[in-house]
Each structure stands twice: as C-alpha cells, then as structure tokens.
Amino acid sequence: MTLALREGERQQFAASRIVADWPAPLNVHAISTLRGPAGDSQPPFEHLNLGARNGDDLSNVMLNRNGLSFHLELPPPHWLRQVHGNTVVRFDRPAPHVPYRENREQHARMVAAEPQADAAITQTPDVALAILTADCLPVLFCADDDCEIAAAHAGWRGLSAGVLENTLAAMRSSRENILAWLGPAIGSRSYEVGDEVRDAFLTQDPQAAAAFAATRPGHWHCDLYALARQRLCTAGVTRIFGGGFDTFADPRFYSYRRDGARSGRFATLIWSSPSRSHDAE
C-alpha cells in the first residue's frame, strides 16, 4: 500500500466517526462510527458495517474492524454477542488483533469466542469496549478520575431489564464520580411501540409515562433517551451527556427500522490511554 493510499484511507476513517461531546478525562476516548465513507462492505451493508451477525460477508466485516483500529489508532476492541439482556462482563486485557489478511476460519473463531453480554467494563488502559447498534441506545460511562470505563447496549428490552443499573452495580467507581454519554439511537418521533413496551416500564416506575406520547390506539412514541436519563438519575448518576440523535432519520447511521433485517451495524467505542497516575503504579 502506497503512502498516499494509506493516508487517503486514514482520512476516510476519520470522516466516518463522531466524537463524544462530554467532559471526560483527556485520556478517555469515545466515538461512534458512521456508515462511511470508509469501509469494505458491499450493498446493502455499505460501507463500514461492523456487525458480524447480520448477513454481511465476514471477511469484509473483519477488514472494517481492522481498518478502524489501524487508521484511528485505537486498541483492537472487545466485541460482544449482544442479546438485549442485562449481563455485564469485565475485560482486564487487550483484545487480540484481527488478522489483516483473509483468514475465514480464524475470523469465524474470533466471532464465536465473543462473550454473550450487553455491557462491558474495564479498569485497564488500552482496552477498548465496543457496542454495536442500529437504532438501540449505546451508553458509555467513565469515572472522572479516569480509572474505569464501561459501555452498555440499551434497547427497550435491555433498559427495562436493568442493563444500565447492572453496569453501574458492576463498576467500582462511586456513582457521584461517574459520567454517562448517550450515543446515537432512534429518536422518539421515529420510534413507535405498542402497549407492551410502555407497560414494561410503567410497572417498574410510573414516572416513565413521561417518555411516551400517544400516537394511535395502543401505540406510543417512545423516547429511549428520556428513559435512560430517568433510570440513570434514579441510580445516582446525574452527569449525563449526549442524546439528540435519530438513527432512523439520519442516513449517516445504520437503522434496522429504516433498512430492515439486512441493515448493518455501527459501533460506539470507549477506551483510555495510560495516564501519569497509571504509569506511576
């Protein structure tokens, strides 16, 4: 690969992300990827599909994951097999590097080894955590002393099942020291749900009614951002940032509701670089 081509790819990957806007410590990094312009996935997954379980060619997915790490200079992320649950896993070591050259068997083994969980935590620098979504809400956490980070996948099922509360319970940082960032998710005006979704929240907390607006008999617009903020505040986290996206209406993002079952997945990632305090330990 020539230097000019490599620089061109680096610029494409830099243009294929948004950076979290929150007052995290300087050595804590957080981004969400976009659909492109970078990436090797072909229609209908073009371009930067990072999901390995939605029908895309696995070799293209692994090329995308490899390029993400290489061109954005982030550690190889830990990926999860997300199931809309509330299980939290902890990672204490960096993830293995994705082989650059095509190796389908090795790629398949790496994907098969991804733990079934919907949230992850680490206190180790240079360990990257990744959440895949295409309308669900990714939530990132960090301690204000940069000693701990976490990431959670919070669709309505995960939110009602307590994935955010379980993530906070597994973190060793005090709630008053934790910041949260709400990444790109479907907006309330684009997200109509049935009575069963609203009832799942109201039976736990009647105040959740404020996150639903009636549309037609038995149906409601659901505000995932409002539900997440409410549950985080109840759990003791009050420094909450982000929100305001709508993956359905914004073509920069993948959207399952807009594009159907063959939609790709974008990633929301968090990692920390070693700080002076870590170096001194």
PDB file of C-alpha atoms in Angstrom:
ATOM      1  CA  MET A   1       0.000   0.000   0.000  1.00  0.00           C
ATOM      2  CA  THR A   2       1.432   3.363  -1.009  1.00  0.00           C
ATOM      3  CA  LEU A   3       1.770   6.179   1.499  1.00  0.00           C
ATOM      4  CA  ALA A   4      -0.782   8.287  -0.397  1.00  0.00           C
ATOM      5  CA  LEU A   5      -3.339   5.452  -0.435  1.00  0.00           C
ATOM      6  CA  ARG A   6      -2.842   4.788   3.268  1.00  0.00           C
ATOM      7  CA  GLU A   7      -3.290   8.482   4.066  1.00  0.00           C
ATOM      8  CA  GLY A   8      -6.443   8.537   1.950  1.00  0.00           C
ATOM      9  CA  GLU A   9      -7.880   5.603   3.887  1.00  0.00           C
ATOM     10  CA  ARG A  10      -6.941   7.251   7.172  1.00  0.00           C
ATOM     11  CA  GLN A  11      -8.835  10.370   6.158  1.00  0.00           C
ATOM     12  CA  GLN A  12     -11.860   8.280   5.197  1.00  0.00           C
ATOM     13  CA  PHE A  13     -11.910   6.575   8.586  1.00  0.00           C
ATOM     14  CA  ALA A  14     -11.507   9.917  10.339  1.00  0.00           C
ATOM     15  CA  ALA A  15     -14.564  11.135   8.403  1.00  0.00           C
ATOM     16  CA  SER A  16     -16.518   8.010   9.377  1.00  0.00           C
ATOM     17  CA  ARG A  17     -16.942   8.830  13.054  1.00  0.00           C
ATOM     18  CA  ILE A  18     -18.325  11.321  15.506  1.00  0.00           C
ATOM     19  CA  VAL A  19     -16.519  12.101  18.743  1.00  0.00           C
ATOM     20  CA  ALA A  20     -18.415  12.072  22.027  1.00  0.00           C
ATOM     21  CA  ASP A  21     -19.010  15.567  23.388  1.00  0.00           C
ATOM     22  CA  TRP A  22     -18.659  15.221  27.143  1.00  0.00           C
ATOM     23  CA  PRO A  23     -16.208  16.424  29.830  1.00  0.00           C
ATOM     24  CA  ALA A  24     -14.423  13.093  30.180  1.00  0.00           C
ATOM     25  CA  PRO A  25     -10.774  12.976  31.311  1.00  0.00           C
ATOM     26  CA  LEU A  26      -8.400  13.806  28.469  1.00  0.00           C
ATOM     27  CA  ASN A  27      -7.080  10.255  28.216  1.00  0.00           C
ATOM     28  CA  VAL A  28     -10.586   8.771  27.835  1.00  0.00           C
ATOM     29  CA  HIS A  29     -11.619   8.489  24.180  1.00  0.00           C
ATOM     30  CA  ALA A  30     -15.139   7.836  22.907  1.00  0.00           C
ATOM     31  CA  ILE A  31     -16.558   7.713  19.376  1.00  0.00           C
ATOM     32  CA  SER A  32     -19.448   6.393  17.322  1.00  0.00           C
ATOM     33  CA  THR A  33     -18.808   5.243  13.778  1.00  0.00           C
ATOM     34  CA  LEU A  34     -20.865   6.179  10.711  1.00  0.00           C
ATOM     35  CA  ARG A  35     -21.868   4.174   7.635  1.00  0.00           C
ATOM     36  CA  GLY A  36     -18.955   5.581   5.656  1.00  0.00           C
ATOM     37  CA  PRO A  37     -17.220   6.779   3.588  1.00  0.00           C
ATOM     38  CA  ALA A  38     -14.633   4.250   4.835  1.00  0.00           C
ATOM     39  CA  GLY A  39     -15.243   0.522   4.687  1.00  0.00           C
ATOM     40  CA  ASP A  40     -15.231  -2.607   2.521  1.00  0.00           C
ATOM     41  CA  SER A  41     -18.809  -3.837   2.918  1.00  0.00           C
ATOM     42  CA  GLN A  42     -20.887  -4.092  -0.247  1.00  0.00           C
ATOM     43  CA  PRO A  43     -24.601  -3.278  -0.769  1.00  0.00           C
ATOM     44  CA  PRO A  44     -26.830  -3.397   1.171  1.00  0.00           C
ATOM     45  CA  PHE A  45     -24.299  -3.093   4.007  1.00  0.00           C
ATOM     46  CA  GLU A  46     -22.105  -0.381   2.504  1.00  0.00           C
ATOM     47  CA  HIS A  47     -19.703   0.709   3.756  1.00  0.00           C
ATOM     48  CA  LEU A  48     -18.445   0.483   7.329  1.00  0.00           C
ATOM     49  CA  ASN A  49     -20.574  -2.351   8.689  1.00  0.00           C
ATOM     50  CA  LEU A  50     -19.012  -3.676  11.893  1.00  0.00           C
ATOM     51  CA  GLY A  51     -21.649  -6.275  12.778  1.00  0.00           C
ATOM     52  CA  ALA A  52     -20.658  -9.897  12.208  1.00  0.00           C
ATOM     53  CA  ARG A  53     -24.112 -11.457  12.660  1.00  0.00           C
ATOM     54  CA  ASN A  54     -26.393  -9.635  10.240  1.00  0.00           C
ATOM     55  CA  GLY A  55     -25.606 -11.324   6.918  1.00  0.00           C
ATOM     56  CA  ASP A  56     -22.593  -9.388   5.681  1.00  0.00           C
ATOM     57  CA  ASP A  57     -19.511 -11.171   4.354  1.00  0.00           C
ATOM     58  CA  LEU A  58     -17.385 -11.862   7.426  1.00  0.00           C
ATOM     59  CA  SER A  59     -14.151 -11.039   5.605  1.00  0.00           C
ATOM     60  CA  ASN A  60     -15.445  -7.537   4.847  1.00  0.00           C
ATOM     61  CA  VAL A  61     -16.545  -7.057   8.448  1.00  0.00           C
ATOM     62  CA  MET A  62     -13.101  -8.047   9.692  1.00  0.00           C
ATOM     63  CA  LEU A  63     -11.435  -5.717   7.196  1.00  0.00           C
ATOM     64  CA  ASN A  64     -13.632  -2.929   8.536  1.00  0.00           C
ATOM     65  CA  ARG A  65     -12.767  -3.768  12.141  1.00  0.00           C
ATOM     66  CA  ASN A  66      -9.086  -3.970  11.327  1.00  0.00           C
ATOM     67  CA  GLY A  67      -9.144  -0.664   9.453  1.00  0.00           C
ATOM     68  CA  LEU A  68     -10.984   1.009  12.313  1.00  0.00           C
ATOM     69  CA  SER A  69      -8.232   0.076  14.770  1.00  0.00           C
ATOM     70  CA  PHE A  70      -5.348   0.756  12.400  1.00  0.00           C
ATOM     71  CA  HIS A  71      -6.384   4.083  10.924  1.00  0.00           C
ATOM     72  CA  LEU A  72      -7.902   5.588  14.086  1.00  0.00           C
ATOM     73  CA  GLU A  73      -5.060   4.249  16.246  1.00  0.00           C
ATOM     74  CA  LEU A  74      -7.296   2.628  18.843  1.00  0.00           C
ATOM     75  CA  PRO A  75      -6.734  -0.729  20.572  1.00  0.00           C
ATOM     76  CA  PRO A  76      -8.495  -3.728  18.986  1.00  0.00           C
ATOM     77  CA  PRO A  77     -11.973  -3.566  20.556  1.00  0.00           C
ATOM     78  CA  HIS A  78     -13.646  -6.231  22.620  1.00  0.00           C
ATOM     79  CA  TRP A  79     -16.850  -7.133  20.744  1.00  0.00           C
ATOM     80  CA  LEU A  80     -19.894  -8.733  22.372  1.00  0.00           C
ATOM     81  CA  ARG A  81     -22.614 -11.120  21.234  1.00  0.00           C
ATOM     82  CA  GLN A  82     -25.462  -8.845  22.260  1.00  0.00           C
ATOM     83  CA  VAL A  83     -28.828 -10.406  23.095  1.00  0.00           C
ATOM     84  CA  HIS A  84     -30.881  -7.489  24.516  1.00  0.00           C
ATOM     85  CA  GLY A  85     -30.186  -8.708  28.047  1.00  0.00           C
ATOM     86  CA  ASN A  86     -28.538  -7.281  31.158  1.00  0.00           C
ATOM     87  CA  THR A  87     -25.349  -9.349  31.552  1.00  0.00           C
ATOM     88  CA  VAL A  88     -22.139  -7.397  32.191  1.00  0.00           C
ATOM     89  CA  VAL A  89     -18.628  -8.705  31.521  1.00  0.00           C
ATOM     90  CA  ARG A  90     -15.259  -7.369  32.642  1.00  0.00           C
ATOM     91  CA  PHE A  91     -12.150  -7.237  30.457  1.00  0.00           C
ATOM     92  CA  ASP A  92      -8.720  -6.925  32.033  1.00  0.00           C
ATOM     93  CA  ARG A  93      -6.572  -7.469  28.929  1.00  0.00           C
ATOM     94  CA  PRO A  94      -6.498  -6.002  25.424  1.00  0.00           C
ATOM     95  CA  ALA A  95      -8.357  -7.874  22.723  1.00  0.00           C
ATOM     96  CA  PRO A  96      -6.352  -9.829  20.132  1.00  0.00           C
ATOM     97  CA  HIS A  97      -5.536  -8.136  16.857  1.00  0.00           C
ATOM     98  CA  VAL A  98      -7.713  -9.003  13.886  1.00  0.00           C
ATOM     99  CA  PRO A  99      -5.612 -10.671  11.156  1.00  0.00           C
ATOM    100  CA  TYR A 100      -5.354  -8.275   8.204  1.00  0.00           C
ATOM    101  CA  ARG A 101      -5.129 -10.934   5.545  1.00  0.00           C
ATOM    102  CA  GLU A 102      -8.193 -13.010   4.742  1.00  0.00           C
ATOM    103  CA  ASN A 103      -8.458 -15.972   7.113  1.00  0.00           C
ATOM    104  CA  ARG A 104     -12.082 -17.045   7.290  1.00  0.00           C
ATOM    105  CA  GLU A 105     -11.580 -19.826   9.819  1.00  0.00           C
ATOM    106  CA  GLN A 106      -9.677 -17.581  12.222  1.00  0.00           C
ATOM    107  CA  HIS A 107     -12.227 -14.810  11.767  1.00  0.00           C
ATOM    108  CA  ALA A 108     -15.077 -17.236  12.494  1.00  0.00           C
ATOM    109  CA  ARG A 109     -13.330 -18.451  15.654  1.00  0.00           C
ATOM    110  CA  MET A 110     -12.857 -14.890  16.867  1.00  0.00           C
ATOM    111  CA  VAL A 111     -16.535 -14.089  16.370  1.00  0.00           C
ATOM    112  CA  ALA A 112     -17.614 -17.352  18.022  1.00  0.00           C
ATOM    113  CA  ALA A 113     -15.480 -16.503  21.058  1.00  0.00           C
ATOM    114  CA  GLU A 114     -17.220 -13.157  21.665  1.00  0.00           C
ATOM    115  CA  PRO A 115     -18.969 -13.349  25.066  1.00  0.00           C
ATOM    116  CA  GLN A 116     -22.746 -13.167  25.266  1.00  0.00           C
ATOM    117  CA  ALA A 117     -23.394  -9.928  27.125  1.00  0.00           C
ATOM    118  CA  ASP A 118     -24.829  -6.466  26.642  1.00  0.00           C
ATOM    119  CA  ALA A 119     -22.374  -4.414  28.682  1.00  0.00           C
ATOM    120  CA  ALA A 120     -18.658  -4.402  29.446  1.00  0.00           C
ATOM    121  CA  ILE A 121     -16.334  -2.778  31.982  1.00  0.00           C
ATOM    122  CA  THR A 122     -12.598  -2.309  32.328  1.00  0.00           C
ATOM    123  CA  GLN A 123     -10.117  -0.552  34.573  1.00  0.00           C
ATOM    124  CA  THR A 124      -7.214  -1.346  32.260  1.00  0.00           C
ATOM    125  CA  PRO A 125      -5.760   1.286  29.901  1.00  0.00           C
ATOM    126  CA  ASP A 126      -5.609   0.401  26.206  1.00  0.00           C
ATOM    127  CA  VAL A 127      -8.621  -1.898  26.490  1.00  0.00           C
ATOM    128  CA  ALA A 128     -11.338  -0.794  24.063  1.00  0.00           C
ATOM    129  CA  LEU A 129     -15.019  -1.634  24.612  1.00  0.00           C
ATOM    130  CA  ALA A 130     -17.486  -1.722  21.719  1.00  0.00           C
ATOM    131  CA  ILE A 131     -21.268  -1.700  21.438  1.00  0.00           C
ATOM    132  CA  LEU A 132     -22.991  -2.459  18.123  1.00  0.00           C
ATOM    133  CA  THR A 133     -26.318  -0.818  17.324  1.00  0.00           C
ATOM    134  CA  ALA A 134     -28.699   0.132  14.520  1.00  0.00           C
ATOM    135  CA  ASP A 135     -31.403   2.039  16.494  1.00  0.00           C
ATOM    136  CA  CYS A 136     -30.821   0.783  20.062  1.00  0.00           C
ATOM    137  CA  LEU A 137     -29.149   3.150  22.514  1.00  0.00           C
ATOM    138  CA  PRO A 138     -25.414   2.816  23.251  1.00  0.00           C
ATOM    139  CA  VAL A 139     -24.432   4.250  26.640  1.00  0.00           C
ATOM    140  CA  LEU A 140     -20.839   4.959  27.652  1.00  0.00           C
ATOM    141  CA  PHE A 141     -19.568   5.510  31.176  1.00  0.00           C
ATOM    142  CA  CYS A 142     -16.333   6.791  32.646  1.00  0.00           C
ATOM    143  CA  ALA A 143     -15.088   7.730  36.091  1.00  0.00           C
ATOM    144  CA  ASP A 144     -13.954  11.326  36.394  1.00  0.00           C
ATOM    145  CA  ASP A 145     -10.574  10.138  37.721  1.00  0.00           C
ATOM    146  CA  ASP A 146     -10.082   8.053  34.505  1.00  0.00           C
ATOM    147  CA  CYS A 147      -9.749   4.798  36.470  1.00  0.00           C
ATOM    148  CA  GLU A 148     -12.736   2.969  34.938  1.00  0.00           C
ATOM    149  CA  ILE A 149     -14.827   2.899  31.782  1.00  0.00           C
ATOM    150  CA  ALA A 150     -17.884   0.946  30.660  1.00  0.00           C
ATOM    151  CA  ALA A 151     -20.227   0.545  27.699  1.00  0.00           C
ATOM    152  CA  ALA A 152     -23.793  -0.759  27.519  1.00  0.00           C
ATOM    153  CA  HIS A 153     -26.285  -1.773  24.812  1.00  0.00           C
ATOM    154  CA  ALA A 154     -29.671  -0.386  25.827  1.00  0.00           C
ATOM    155  CA  GLY A 155     -32.617  -1.031  23.566  1.00  0.00           C
ATOM    156  CA  TRP A 156     -36.005  -1.011  25.228  1.00  0.00           C
ATOM    157  CA  ARG A 157     -35.640  -4.629  26.360  1.00  0.00           C
ATOM    158  CA  GLY A 158     -32.235  -4.013  27.895  1.00  0.00           C
ATOM    159  CA  LEU A 159     -33.359  -0.779  29.532  1.00  0.00           C
ATOM    160  CA  SER A 160     -36.412  -2.418  31.107  1.00  0.00           C
ATOM    161  CA  ALA A 161     -34.306  -5.411  32.175  1.00  0.00           C
ATOM    162  CA  GLY A 162     -31.885  -3.130  34.056  1.00  0.00           C
ATOM    163  CA  VAL A 163     -28.761  -3.244  31.885  1.00  0.00           C
ATOM    164  CA  LEU A 164     -27.752   0.271  32.951  1.00  0.00           C
ATOM    165  CA  GLU A 165     -28.295  -0.468  36.625  1.00  0.00           C
ATOM    166  CA  ASN A 166     -26.359  -3.729  36.337  1.00  0.00           C
ATOM    167  CA  THR A 167     -23.486  -1.920  34.638  1.00  0.00           C
ATOM    168  CA  LEU A 168     -23.316   0.663  37.414  1.00  0.00           C
ATOM    169  CA  ALA A 169     -23.525  -2.052  40.068  1.00  0.00           C
ATOM    170  CA  ALA A 170     -20.546  -3.831  38.483  1.00  0.00           C
ATOM    171  CA  MET A 171     -18.452  -0.676  38.348  1.00  0.00           C
ATOM    172  CA  ARG A 172     -16.160   0.002  41.294  1.00  0.00           C
ATOM    173  CA  SER A 173     -16.398   3.776  40.994  1.00  0.00           C
ATOM    174  CA  SER A 174     -18.829   5.773  43.120  1.00  0.00           C
ATOM    175  CA  ARG A 175     -21.958   6.943  41.334  1.00  0.00           C
ATOM    176  CA  GLU A 176     -21.151  10.598  42.013  1.00  0.00           C
ATOM    177  CA  ASN A 177     -17.842  10.126  40.171  1.00  0.00           C
ATOM    178  CA  ILE A 178     -19.394   8.626  37.014  1.00  0.00           C
ATOM    179  CA  LEU A 179     -20.207  10.419  33.762  1.00  0.00           C
ATOM    180  CA  ALA A 180     -22.512   8.955  31.115  1.00  0.00           C
ATOM    181  CA  TRP A 181     -22.794   9.676  27.384  1.00  0.00           C
ATOM    182  CA  LEU A 182     -25.832   8.674  25.336  1.00  0.00           C
ATOM    183  CA  GLY A 183     -24.798   7.760  21.807  1.00  0.00           C
ATOM    184  CA  PRO A 184     -26.780   7.667  18.556  1.00  0.00           C
ATOM    185  CA  ALA A 185     -30.168   5.938  18.791  1.00  0.00           C
ATOM    186  CA  ILE A 186     -33.575   6.139  17.185  1.00  0.00           C
ATOM    187  CA  GLY A 187     -35.416   9.358  18.046  1.00  0.00           C
ATOM    188  CA  SER A 188     -38.796   9.423  19.736  1.00  0.00           C
ATOM    189  CA  ARG A 189     -40.632  10.765  16.670  1.00  0.00           C
ATOM    190  CA  SER A 190     -39.384   7.807  14.646  1.00  0.00           C
ATOM    191  CA  TYR A 191     -39.926   5.118  17.269  1.00  0.00           C
ATOM    192  CA  GLU A 192     -43.493   3.879  17.645  1.00  0.00           C
ATOM    193  CA  VAL A 193     -44.082   0.996  20.065  1.00  0.00           C
ATOM    194  CA  GLY A 194     -47.029  -0.934  21.430  1.00  0.00           C
ATOM    195  CA  ASP A 195     -48.642  -1.062  24.851  1.00  0.00           C
ATOM    196  CA  GLU A 196     -46.377  -3.936  25.918  1.00  0.00           C
ATOM    197  CA  VAL A 197     -43.289  -1.720  25.738  1.00  0.00           C
ATOM    198  CA  ARG A 198     -44.869   1.127  27.693  1.00  0.00           C
ATOM    199  CA  ASP A 199     -46.269  -1.287  30.285  1.00  0.00           C
ATOM    200  CA  ALA A 200     -42.826  -2.860  30.795  1.00  0.00           C
ATOM    201  CA  PHE A 201     -41.544   0.483  32.073  1.00  0.00           C
ATOM    202  CA  LEU A 202     -44.606   1.806  33.867  1.00  0.00           C
ATOM    203  CA  THR A 203     -44.934  -1.315  36.011  1.00  0.00           C
ATOM    204  CA  GLN A 204     -41.439  -0.535  37.343  1.00  0.00           C
ATOM    205  CA  ASP A 205     -41.812   3.244  37.634  1.00  0.00           C
ATOM    206  CA  PRO A 206     -44.988   5.219  36.844  1.00  0.00           C
ATOM    207  CA  GLN A 207     -42.829   8.288  36.105  1.00  0.00           C
ATOM    208  CA  ALA A 208     -41.700   6.560  32.906  1.00  0.00           C
ATOM    209  CA  ALA A 209     -45.009   7.685  31.382  1.00  0.00           C
ATOM    210  CA  ALA A 210     -43.334  10.993  30.551  1.00  0.00           C
ATOM    211  CA  ALA A 211     -41.182   9.181  27.960  1.00  0.00           C
ATOM    212  CA  PHE A 212     -44.222   8.046  25.927  1.00  0.00           C
ATOM    213  CA  ALA A 213     -46.574  10.044  23.719  1.00  0.00           C
ATOM    214  CA  ALA A 214     -49.799   8.567  22.314  1.00  0.00           C
ATOM    215  CA  THR A 215     -49.979   8.155  18.528  1.00  0.00           C
ATOM    216  CA  ARG A 216     -52.934   5.839  17.788  1.00  0.00           C
ATOM    217  CA  PRO A 217     -54.880   3.344  19.910  1.00  0.00           C
ATOM    218  CA  GLY A 218     -52.428   1.004  21.636  1.00  0.00           C
ATOM    219  CA  HIS A 219     -49.346   2.722  20.216  1.00  0.00           C
ATOM    220  CA  TRP A 220     -46.875   5.266  21.527  1.00  0.00           C
ATOM    221  CA  HIS A 221     -43.820   7.233  20.543  1.00  0.00           C
ATOM    222  CA  CYS A 222     -41.021   6.043  22.850  1.00  0.00           C
ATOM    223  CA  ASP A 223     -38.140   8.289  23.946  1.00  0.00           C
ATOM    224  CA  LEU A 224     -35.202   5.979  24.710  1.00  0.00           C
ATOM    225  CA  TYR A 225     -33.058   8.941  25.723  1.00  0.00           C
ATOM    226  CA  ALA A 226     -35.604  10.092  28.309  1.00  0.00           C
ATOM    227  CA  LEU A 227     -35.947   6.562  29.711  1.00  0.00           C
ATOM    228  CA  ALA A 228     -32.161   6.205  30.008  1.00  0.00           C
ATOM    229  CA  ARG A 229     -31.762   9.591  31.718  1.00  0.00           C
ATOM    230  CA  GLN A 230     -34.540   8.770  34.149  1.00  0.00           C
ATOM    231  CA  ARG A 231     -33.062   5.419  35.114  1.00  0.00           C
ATOM    232  CA  LEU A 232     -29.523   6.797  35.396  1.00  0.00           C
ATOM    233  CA  CYS A 233     -30.677   9.630  37.653  1.00  0.00           C
ATOM    234  CA  THR A 234     -32.614   7.202  39.833  1.00  0.00           C
ATOM    235  CA  ALA A 235     -29.442   5.090  40.089  1.00  0.00           C
ATOM    236  CA  GLY A 236     -27.428   8.097  41.246  1.00  0.00           C
ATOM    237  CA  VAL A 237     -25.731   9.239  38.014  1.00  0.00           C
ATOM    238  CA  THR A 238     -26.611  12.855  37.279  1.00  0.00           C
ATOM    239  CA  ARG A 239     -23.854  13.941  34.882  1.00  0.00           C
ATOM    240  CA  ILE A 240     -25.427  12.724  31.650  1.00  0.00           C
ATOM    241  CA  PHE A 241     -24.445  13.987  28.218  1.00  0.00           C
ATOM    242  CA  GLY A 242     -25.218  13.223  24.578  1.00  0.00           C
ATOM    243  CA  GLY A 243     -28.564  12.345  23.043  1.00  0.00           C
ATOM    244  CA  GLY A 244     -30.408  14.248  20.374  1.00  0.00           C
ATOM    245  CA  PHE A 245     -29.658  11.834  17.525  1.00  0.00           C
ATOM    246  CA  ASP A 246     -32.162   9.944  15.375  1.00  0.00           C
ATOM    247  CA  THR A 247     -30.640   6.969  13.563  1.00  0.00           C
ATOM    248  CA  PHE A 248     -33.855   6.375  11.607  1.00  0.00           C
ATOM    249  CA  ALA A 249     -33.941   9.900  10.162  1.00  0.00           C
ATOM    250  CA  ASP A 250     -30.186  10.374   9.792  1.00  0.00           C
ATOM    251  CA  PRO A 251     -28.767   8.445   6.800  1.00  0.00           C
ATOM    252  CA  ARG A 252     -25.247   8.639   8.246  1.00  0.00           C
ATOM    253  CA  PHE A 253     -26.230   5.786  10.577  1.00  0.00           C
ATOM    254  CA  TYR A 254     -27.483   2.257  10.098  1.00  0.00           C
ATOM    255  CA  SER A 255     -31.119   1.806  11.132  1.00  0.00           C
ATOM    256  CA  TYR A 256     -32.884  -1.521  11.495  1.00  0.00           C
ATOM    257  CA  ARG A 257     -36.310   0.123  11.406  1.00  0.00           C
ATOM    258  CA  ARG A 258     -35.489   2.031   8.241  1.00  0.00           C
ATOM    259  CA  ASP A 259     -33.441  -0.549   6.337  1.00  0.00           C
ATOM    260  CA  GLY A 260     -34.855  -3.851   7.540  1.00  0.00           C
ATOM    261  CA  ALA A 261     -33.230  -7.077   8.663  1.00  0.00           C
ATOM    262  CA  ARG A 262     -30.216  -6.631   6.396  1.00  0.00           C
ATOM    263  CA  SER A 263     -29.151  -3.363   7.955  1.00  0.00           C
ATOM    264  CA  GLY A 264     -25.519  -3.071   9.004  1.00  0.00           C
ATOM    265  CA  ARG A 265     -24.342  -2.079  12.466  1.00  0.00           C
ATOM    266  CA  PHE A 266     -22.270   0.864  13.598  1.00  0.00           C
ATOM    267  CA  ALA A 267     -20.162   0.853  16.742  1.00  0.00           C
ATOM    268  CA  THR A 268     -19.878   3.094  19.770  1.00  0.00           C
ATOM    269  CA  LEU A 269     -16.489   2.664  21.435  1.00  0.00           C
ATOM    270  CA  ILE A 270     -14.636   3.812  24.518  1.00  0.00           C
ATOM    271  CA  TRP A 271     -11.039   3.306  25.619  1.00  0.00           C
ATOM    272  CA  SER A 272      -8.456   5.055  27.749  1.00  0.00           C
ATOM    273  CA  SER A 273      -4.789   5.805  27.205  1.00  0.00           C
ATOM    274  CA  PRO A 274      -2.339   5.300  30.077  1.00  0.00           C
ATOM    275  CA  SER A 275      -2.227   8.394  32.293  1.00  0.00           C
ATOM    276  CA  ARG A 276       0.596   9.549  34.518  1.00  0.00           C
ATOM    277  CA  SER A 277      -1.168   8.064  37.503  1.00  0.00           C
ATOM    278  CA  HIS A 278      -1.286   4.677  35.764  1.00  0.00           C
ATOM    279  CA  ASP A 279       2.372   4.954  34.766  1.00  0.00           C
ATOM    280  CA  ALA A 280       3.361   5.591  38.365  1.00  0.00           C
ATOM    281  CA  GLU A 281       1.630   2.495  39.718  1.00  0.00           C
TER     282      GLU A 281
END
